[in-house]
């Protein structure tokens, strides 16, 4: 009888530990949204501009989260404010969070890879078709740091600083700024500073 009780207690204990491990982190899906400022690479010959993002993500371990994020920015050309240089794209980001139990804010490191689309207006005077527009898509990578509040409440907050490497090697602005006008930069580096919200979906795990 004692052996049976001991076995039952052991099985109950194992089940309790497994349940506790399953709930050791908040693995709900969450929505994200942020606004910030895009400090454009000076070689683009564009003005820096605000940008916005929306996304979807979740924690896959207690420390790792993954997000898919859409972004949009619409800077003007430095030489002519009437010419636009729209940019939008998607990024798949992984974040490693330095979680400390009892701390409401935790820092993290960010690495991401995605695709950026650009629509660049340029002066084609004296052609009657001026301004012309160039459209192109290219790979982009991202590295950054940030801090995020816990998701214990209904809405979390995230602040982030990132460096985006944009492999756009046919920019009209870059060609125009080149002394020989025959080759531009092979890539650009933009600095992205943003603040945003993280909204968990569903009830908080118990």
PDB file of C-alpha atoms in Angstrom, residues 58 66 68 70 127 144 161 166 169 175 190:
ATOM      1  CA  UNK A  58       5.503  35.398 -29.633  1.00  0.00           C
ATOM      2  CA  UNK A  66      10.330  36.011 -32.818  1.00  0.00           C
ATOM      3  CA  UNK A  68       7.232  39.395 -38.212  1.00  0.00           C
ATOM      4  CA  UNK A  70       5.858  45.488 -41.607  1.00  0.00           C
ATOM      5  CA  UNK A 127      11.766  65.560 -70.384  1.00  0.00           C
ATOM      6  CA  UNK A 144      19.822  46.398 -32.512  1.00  0.00           C
ATOM      7  CA  UNK A 161      17.534  51.376 -31.366  1.00  0.00           C
ATOM      8  CA  UNK A 166      19.816  47.956 -46.924  1.00  0.00           C
ATOM      9  CA  UNK A 169      22.760  49.321 -55.092  1.00  0.00           C
ATOM     10  CA  UNK A 175      24.438  57.666 -58.472  1.00  0.00           C
ATOM     11  CA  UNK A 190      20.025  53.601 -41.597  1.00  0.00           C
TER      12      UNK A 190
END
